[in-house]
Amino acid sequence: MGEKTRRAYGVDLGQLGEWAAGHDLGPLDLRHRELRRFAAVLGENGAAKTTVARKLAAIRSFYRHLVERGELEQNPADLVSSPKKDSYLPQVLKAAEVAELLERIPATSALDMRDRAMFELAYAAGLRAEELTLLDLTSADADGEQMRVEGKGGRTRFVPVGEHAWRALDRYLTRGRTALDCGESDALFLSKSGKRLSTSDVRRRLKLQARRVGISPHTLRHSFATHLLEGGADLRTIQELLGHASISTTQTYTRVESSRLRTAYARSHPRA
């Protein structure tokens, strides 16, 4: 279990403890009925199904530990089923919307040149926000017109990068990054203080440049995948480019495309 997961589980169990204390109950007093009620209250208060499922996983793990220690005979959380996930369709921009967003970023200041290069690359290569922050100067292979990307699970992939992104990247490297560089970092994308950007920095800058709610680096990544699918790329190729461990993750984009086709059909066919 990773450190982030442990912290999240700690918060989840703390929330259960507060709820139980409000009903004059301790952890050993809770049965499956109370745990079901706790899960229902979470949903009523607006928690997403994935959040409720994670909290129940934390609770199951906690009670499993108590059973192993002999403090309980059985795990009450085993009788509480997790809610089924919502069918998730990622937000996707049209190609013209992506072009408008990117071309609206001015190429005047060092930070704007950095942002333009960063988000051109996010769309050109379908990169996650964290992957953008992990890029170093040595990640770019200009001769091969590709980028070495360190993805989830320590998986490295090489992703081709198009002409628009290379032009923006070249402008940033020759004019923007030199103005930000104070010799402290080998990161490709630097903050105004010359340090490596954080994932939250990337999200904040895109929100600032987009000037519209709901646009994230992942929106550009989803758009990248969907536009490839629309252009005829096969799912295995898209899986490799995105760095997905499983093809089932990539298949989300077939649902996006299917949804788009149904909408177009309903709008266009005279007997739809």
Tab-separated table of C-alpha atoms in Angstrom:
chain	number	residue	atom	x	y	z
A	1	MET	CA	0.000	0.000	0.000
A	2	GLY	CA	1.428	3.380	-1.007
A	3	GLU	CA	1.872	6.355	1.311
A	4	LYS	CA	-0.959	8.304	-0.371
A	5	THR	CA	-3.336	5.352	0.057
A	6	ARG	CA	-2.375	4.977	3.727
A	7	ARG	CA	-3.090	8.659	4.344
A	8	ALA	CA	-6.432	8.420	2.553
A	9	TYR	CA	-7.387	5.333	4.594
A	10	GLY	CA	-6.491	7.205	7.789
A	11	VAL	CA	-8.831	10.059	6.832
A	12	ASP	CA	-11.584	7.576	5.911
A	13	LEU	CA	-11.353	5.727	9.227
A	14	GLY	CA	-11.288	9.024	11.116
A	15	GLN	CA	-14.527	9.997	9.373
A	16	LEU	CA	-16.136	6.687	10.367
A	17	GLY	CA	-14.934	7.218	13.960
A	18	GLU	CA	-16.543	10.672	14.117
A	19	TRP	CA	-19.823	9.349	12.693
A	20	ALA	CA	-19.851	6.424	15.164
A	21	ALA	CA	-19.058	8.705	18.124
A	22	GLY	CA	-21.998	10.893	17.103
A	23	HIS	CA	-24.205	7.831	17.595
A	24	ASP	CA	-22.515	6.879	20.900
A	25	LEU	CA	-20.861	3.867	19.283
A	26	GLY	CA	-17.262	2.638	19.249
A	27	PRO	CA	-15.518	0.725	16.437
A	28	LEU	CA	-16.252	-2.659	18.038
A	29	ASP	CA	-19.951	-1.799	18.357
A	30	LEU	CA	-20.513	-1.303	14.622
A	31	ARG	CA	-22.261	-4.043	12.675
A	32	HIS	CA	-23.020	-4.316	8.964
A	33	ARG	CA	-26.304	-2.381	9.409
A	34	GLU	CA	-24.487	0.630	10.872
A	35	LEU	CA	-21.784	0.456	8.202
A	36	ARG	CA	-24.433	0.375	5.457
A	37	ARG	CA	-26.042	3.426	7.025
A	38	PHE	CA	-22.679	5.200	7.129
A	39	ALA	CA	-22.148	4.450	3.416
A	40	ALA	CA	-25.679	5.692	2.642
A	41	VAL	CA	-25.057	8.946	4.525
A	42	LEU	CA	-21.869	9.507	2.510
A	43	GLY	CA	-23.851	9.149	-0.710
A	44	GLU	CA	-26.619	11.424	0.542
A	45	ASN	CA	-23.983	14.057	1.328
A	46	GLY	CA	-22.751	14.029	-2.258
A	47	ALA	CA	-19.762	11.634	-2.137
A	48	ALA	CA	-19.021	9.996	-5.490
A	49	LYS	CA	-19.506	6.237	-5.770
A	50	THR	CA	-15.765	5.760	-6.204
A	51	THR	CA	-15.167	7.701	-2.964
A	52	VAL	CA	-17.693	5.594	-1.045
A	53	ALA	CA	-16.090	2.420	-2.450
A	54	ARG	CA	-12.633	3.561	-1.322
A	55	LYS	CA	-13.887	4.360	2.186
A	56	LEU	CA	-15.529	0.937	2.445
A	57	ALA	CA	-12.250	-0.663	1.312
A	58	ALA	CA	-10.467	1.168	4.136
A	59	ILE	CA	-13.098	0.004	6.618
A	60	ARG	CA	-12.858	-3.629	5.426
A	61	SER	CA	-9.085	-3.492	5.805
A	62	PHE	CA	-9.412	-2.068	9.338
A	63	TYR	CA	-11.859	-4.745	10.506
A	64	ARG	CA	-9.819	-7.500	8.808
A	65	HIS	CA	-6.924	-6.395	10.985
A	66	LEU	CA	-9.118	-6.595	14.127
A	67	VAL	CA	-10.244	-10.116	13.157
A	68	GLU	CA	-6.623	-11.192	12.645
A	69	ARG	CA	-5.786	-9.839	16.126
A	70	GLY	CA	-8.690	-11.805	17.636
A	71	GLU	CA	-10.643	-8.711	18.740
A	72	LEU	CA	-13.591	-9.617	16.488
A	73	GLU	CA	-14.945	-12.950	15.278
A	74	GLN	CA	-15.944	-11.732	11.817
A	75	ASN	CA	-15.592	-8.700	9.609
A	76	PRO	CA	-18.873	-6.720	9.595
A	77	ALA	CA	-17.778	-4.804	6.478
A	78	ASP	CA	-17.715	-8.015	4.413
A	79	LEU	CA	-21.521	-7.859	4.350
A	80	VAL	CA	-21.526	-4.304	2.935
A	81	SER	CA	-21.216	-4.188	-0.853
A	82	SER	CA	-19.528	-1.272	-2.583
A	83	PRO	CA	-21.637	0.843	-4.953
A	84	LYS	CA	-21.150	0.139	-8.641
A	85	LYS	CA	-19.095	2.737	-10.459
A	86	ASP	CA	-20.847	5.314	-12.580
A	87	SER	CA	-20.299	4.885	-16.297
A	88	TYR	CA	-17.575	7.451	-16.830
A	89	LEU	CA	-17.158	9.351	-20.069
A	90	PRO	CA	-14.210	11.758	-20.041
A	91	GLN	CA	-14.587	15.336	-21.195
A	92	VAL	CA	-13.278	15.802	-24.726
A	93	LEU	CA	-12.696	18.999	-26.691
A	94	LYS	CA	-13.204	19.262	-30.436
A	95	ALA	CA	-10.016	19.625	-32.463
A	96	ALA	CA	-10.934	23.250	-33.259
A	97	GLU	CA	-11.446	23.976	-29.545
A	98	VAL	CA	-8.010	22.587	-28.703
A	99	ALA	CA	-6.436	24.695	-31.471
A	100	GLU	CA	-8.241	27.819	-30.212
A	101	LEU	CA	-7.122	27.166	-26.637
A	102	LEU	CA	-3.480	26.645	-27.595
A	103	GLU	CA	-3.232	29.484	-30.095
A	104	ARG	CA	-4.733	31.908	-27.599
A	105	ILE	CA	-1.692	31.478	-25.332
A	106	PRO	CA	0.631	34.373	-26.203
A	107	ALA	CA	4.309	33.779	-26.954
A	108	THR	CA	5.572	36.904	-25.221
A	109	SER	CA	6.721	36.152	-21.664
A	110	ALA	CA	8.876	33.207	-20.576
A	111	LEU	CA	5.952	31.737	-18.582
A	112	ASP	CA	3.588	31.988	-21.557
A	113	MET	CA	6.158	30.319	-23.831
A	114	ARG	CA	6.529	27.572	-21.223
A	115	ASP	CA	2.762	27.104	-20.942
A	116	ARG	CA	2.281	27.007	-24.708
A	117	ALA	CA	5.015	24.369	-25.076
A	118	MET	CA	3.718	22.391	-22.100
A	119	PHE	CA	0.120	22.228	-23.263
A	120	GLU	CA	1.014	21.708	-26.933
A	121	LEU	CA	3.013	18.710	-25.697
A	122	ALA	CA	0.211	17.514	-23.404
A	123	TYR	CA	-2.124	17.343	-26.404
A	124	ALA	CA	0.464	16.192	-28.978
A	125	ALA	CA	1.665	13.290	-26.828
A	126	GLY	CA	-1.329	12.653	-24.533
A	127	LEU	CA	0.662	13.210	-21.352
A	128	ARG	CA	-0.629	13.177	-17.780
A	129	ALA	CA	0.043	16.286	-15.654
A	130	GLU	CA	2.543	14.380	-13.503
A	131	GLU	CA	4.329	13.098	-16.605
A	132	LEU	CA	4.843	16.682	-17.783
A	133	THR	CA	6.527	17.562	-14.481
A	134	LEU	CA	8.851	14.536	-14.675
A	135	LEU	CA	10.253	15.454	-18.094
A	136	ASP	CA	13.916	16.466	-18.131
A	137	LEU	CA	15.941	18.246	-20.800
A	138	THR	CA	17.293	14.845	-21.795
A	139	SER	CA	13.735	13.481	-22.325
A	140	ALA	CA	13.396	15.253	-25.671
A	141	ASP	CA	14.795	13.442	-28.710
A	142	ALA	CA	14.678	16.110	-31.421
A	143	ASP	CA	16.314	13.866	-34.045
A	144	GLY	CA	13.755	11.137	-33.503
A	145	GLU	CA	10.937	13.681	-32.977
A	146	GLN	CA	9.858	11.815	-29.872
A	147	MET	CA	9.713	12.217	-26.095
A	148	ARG	CA	10.814	9.712	-23.451
A	149	VAL	CA	8.059	9.649	-20.843
A	150	GLU	CA	8.208	8.153	-17.352
A	151	GLY	CA	4.662	6.904	-16.756
A	152	LYS	CA	2.688	5.176	-14.015
A	153	GLY	CA	4.189	2.109	-12.408
A	154	GLY	CA	7.685	3.059	-13.523
A	155	ARG	CA	6.843	2.279	-17.168
A	156	THR	CA	8.872	4.210	-19.742
A	157	ARG	CA	7.441	4.890	-23.189
A	158	PHE	CA	8.569	6.812	-26.263
A	159	VAL	CA	5.867	9.012	-27.777
A	160	PRO	CA	6.081	10.774	-31.154
A	161	VAL	CA	5.570	14.543	-31.026
A	162	GLY	CA	4.094	16.618	-33.849
A	163	GLU	CA	5.398	19.724	-35.574
A	164	HIS	CA	3.300	22.276	-33.657
A	165	ALA	CA	4.549	21.009	-30.294
A	166	TRP	CA	8.187	20.887	-31.453
A	167	ARG	CA	7.980	24.495	-32.667
A	168	ALA	CA	6.518	25.648	-29.332
A	169	LEU	CA	9.101	23.585	-27.442
A	170	ASP	CA	11.989	25.001	-29.475
A	171	ARG	CA	10.784	28.567	-28.847
A	172	TYR	CA	10.508	27.874	-25.119
A	173	LEU	CA	13.968	26.259	-24.923
A	174	THR	CA	15.749	29.014	-26.825
A	175	ARG	CA	13.937	32.024	-25.318
A	176	GLY	CA	11.735	31.053	-22.376
A	177	ARG	CA	13.628	28.470	-20.377
A	178	THR	CA	16.908	30.397	-20.539
A	179	ALA	CA	15.144	33.287	-18.776
A	180	LEU	CA	13.835	30.973	-16.020
A	181	ASP	CA	16.930	28.803	-15.570
A	182	CYS	CA	19.038	29.489	-12.491
A	183	GLY	CA	21.025	26.262	-12.717
A	184	GLU	CA	19.074	24.447	-9.976
A	185	SER	CA	17.113	21.924	-12.028
A	186	ASP	CA	17.386	19.698	-15.106
A	187	ALA	CA	13.584	19.729	-15.459
A	188	LEU	CA	12.273	20.546	-18.917
A	189	PHE	CA	9.551	22.813	-17.557
A	190	LEU	CA	10.657	25.281	-14.886
A	191	SER	CA	8.729	27.465	-12.445
A	192	LYS	CA	9.332	31.206	-12.318
A	193	SER	CA	11.840	30.515	-9.516
A	194	GLY	CA	13.739	28.055	-11.724
A	195	LYS	CA	12.529	24.868	-9.996
A	196	ARG	CA	10.651	21.821	-11.276
A	197	LEU	CA	6.912	22.408	-11.569
A	198	SER	CA	4.497	20.441	-9.403
A	199	THR	CA	1.411	18.662	-10.759
A	200	SER	CA	-0.817	21.284	-9.109
A	201	ASP	CA	1.224	24.034	-10.827
A	202	VAL	CA	0.474	22.448	-14.217
A	203	ARG	CA	-3.260	22.237	-13.477
A	204	ARG	CA	-3.367	25.809	-12.182
A	205	ARG	CA	-1.574	27.210	-15.228
A	206	LEU	CA	-3.892	25.411	-17.637
A	207	LYS	CA	-6.928	26.710	-15.767
A	208	LEU	CA	-5.467	30.212	-15.963
A	209	GLN	CA	-4.699	29.938	-19.684
A	210	ALA	CA	-7.993	28.239	-20.547
A	211	ARG	CA	-10.114	30.768	-18.635
A	212	ARG	CA	-12.928	28.229	-18.517
A	213	VAL	CA	-13.952	25.796	-15.796
A	214	GLY	CA	-13.428	22.076	-16.271
A	215	ILE	CA	-10.366	22.058	-18.531
A	216	SER	CA	-7.572	19.966	-17.071
A	217	PRO	CA	-4.412	18.376	-18.454
A	218	HIS	CA	-6.442	15.157	-18.537
A	219	THR	CA	-8.990	16.864	-20.819
A	220	LEU	CA	-6.165	17.387	-23.337
A	221	ARG	CA	-5.084	13.757	-22.841
A	222	HIS	CA	-8.648	12.504	-23.414
A	223	SER	CA	-8.956	14.724	-26.484
A	224	PHE	CA	-5.653	13.354	-27.827
A	225	ALA	CA	-6.929	9.772	-27.540
A	226	THR	CA	-10.374	10.490	-28.963
A	227	HIS	CA	-9.016	12.433	-31.937
A	228	LEU	CA	-6.627	9.557	-32.713
A	229	LEU	CA	-9.537	7.106	-32.611
A	230	GLU	CA	-11.618	9.360	-34.865
A	231	GLY	CA	-8.663	9.538	-37.256
A	232	GLY	CA	-8.515	5.759	-37.576
A	233	ALA	CA	-5.847	4.738	-35.028
A	234	ASP	CA	-6.440	1.316	-33.471
A	235	LEU	CA	-6.921	0.802	-29.733
A	236	ARG	CA	-3.623	-1.055	-29.227
A	237	THR	CA	-1.694	1.892	-30.679
A	238	ILE	CA	-3.602	4.351	-28.477
A	239	GLN	CA	-3.001	2.114	-25.441
A	240	GLU	CA	0.741	2.185	-26.134
A	241	LEU	CA	0.819	5.948	-26.674
A	242	LEU	CA	-1.140	6.644	-23.472
A	243	GLY	CA	0.913	4.202	-21.406
A	244	HIS	CA	-2.123	2.230	-20.207
A	245	ALA	CA	-1.215	-1.076	-18.568
A	246	SER	CA	-4.518	-2.610	-19.679
A	247	ILE	CA	-6.478	-2.307	-22.928
A	248	SER	CA	-9.682	-2.139	-20.835
A	249	THR	CA	-8.680	1.362	-19.679
A	250	THR	CA	-8.230	2.462	-23.288
A	251	GLN	CA	-11.642	1.067	-24.242
A	252	THR	CA	-13.222	4.039	-22.444
A	253	TYR	CA	-12.580	5.968	-25.656
A	254	THR	CA	-14.710	3.608	-27.729
A	255	ARG	CA	-17.616	4.583	-25.451
A	256	VAL	CA	-16.840	8.274	-26.043
A	257	GLU	CA	-16.831	7.694	-29.803
A	258	SER	CA	-20.003	5.583	-29.654
A	259	SER	CA	-21.751	8.294	-27.616
A	260	ARG	CA	-20.668	10.947	-30.157
A	261	LEU	CA	-21.961	8.862	-33.083
A	262	ARG	CA	-25.331	8.270	-31.388
A	263	THR	CA	-25.700	12.021	-30.748
A	264	ALA	CA	-24.826	12.844	-34.355
A	265	TYR	CA	-27.268	10.182	-35.586
A	266	ALA	CA	-30.113	11.473	-33.411
A	267	ARG	CA	-29.464	15.026	-34.582
A	268	SER	CA	-29.047	14.248	-38.288
A	269	HIS	CA	-31.147	11.240	-39.352
A	270	PRO	CA	-34.683	12.129	-40.509
A	271	ARG	CA	-36.177	9.024	-38.898
A	272	ALA	CA	-33.968	8.822	-35.800
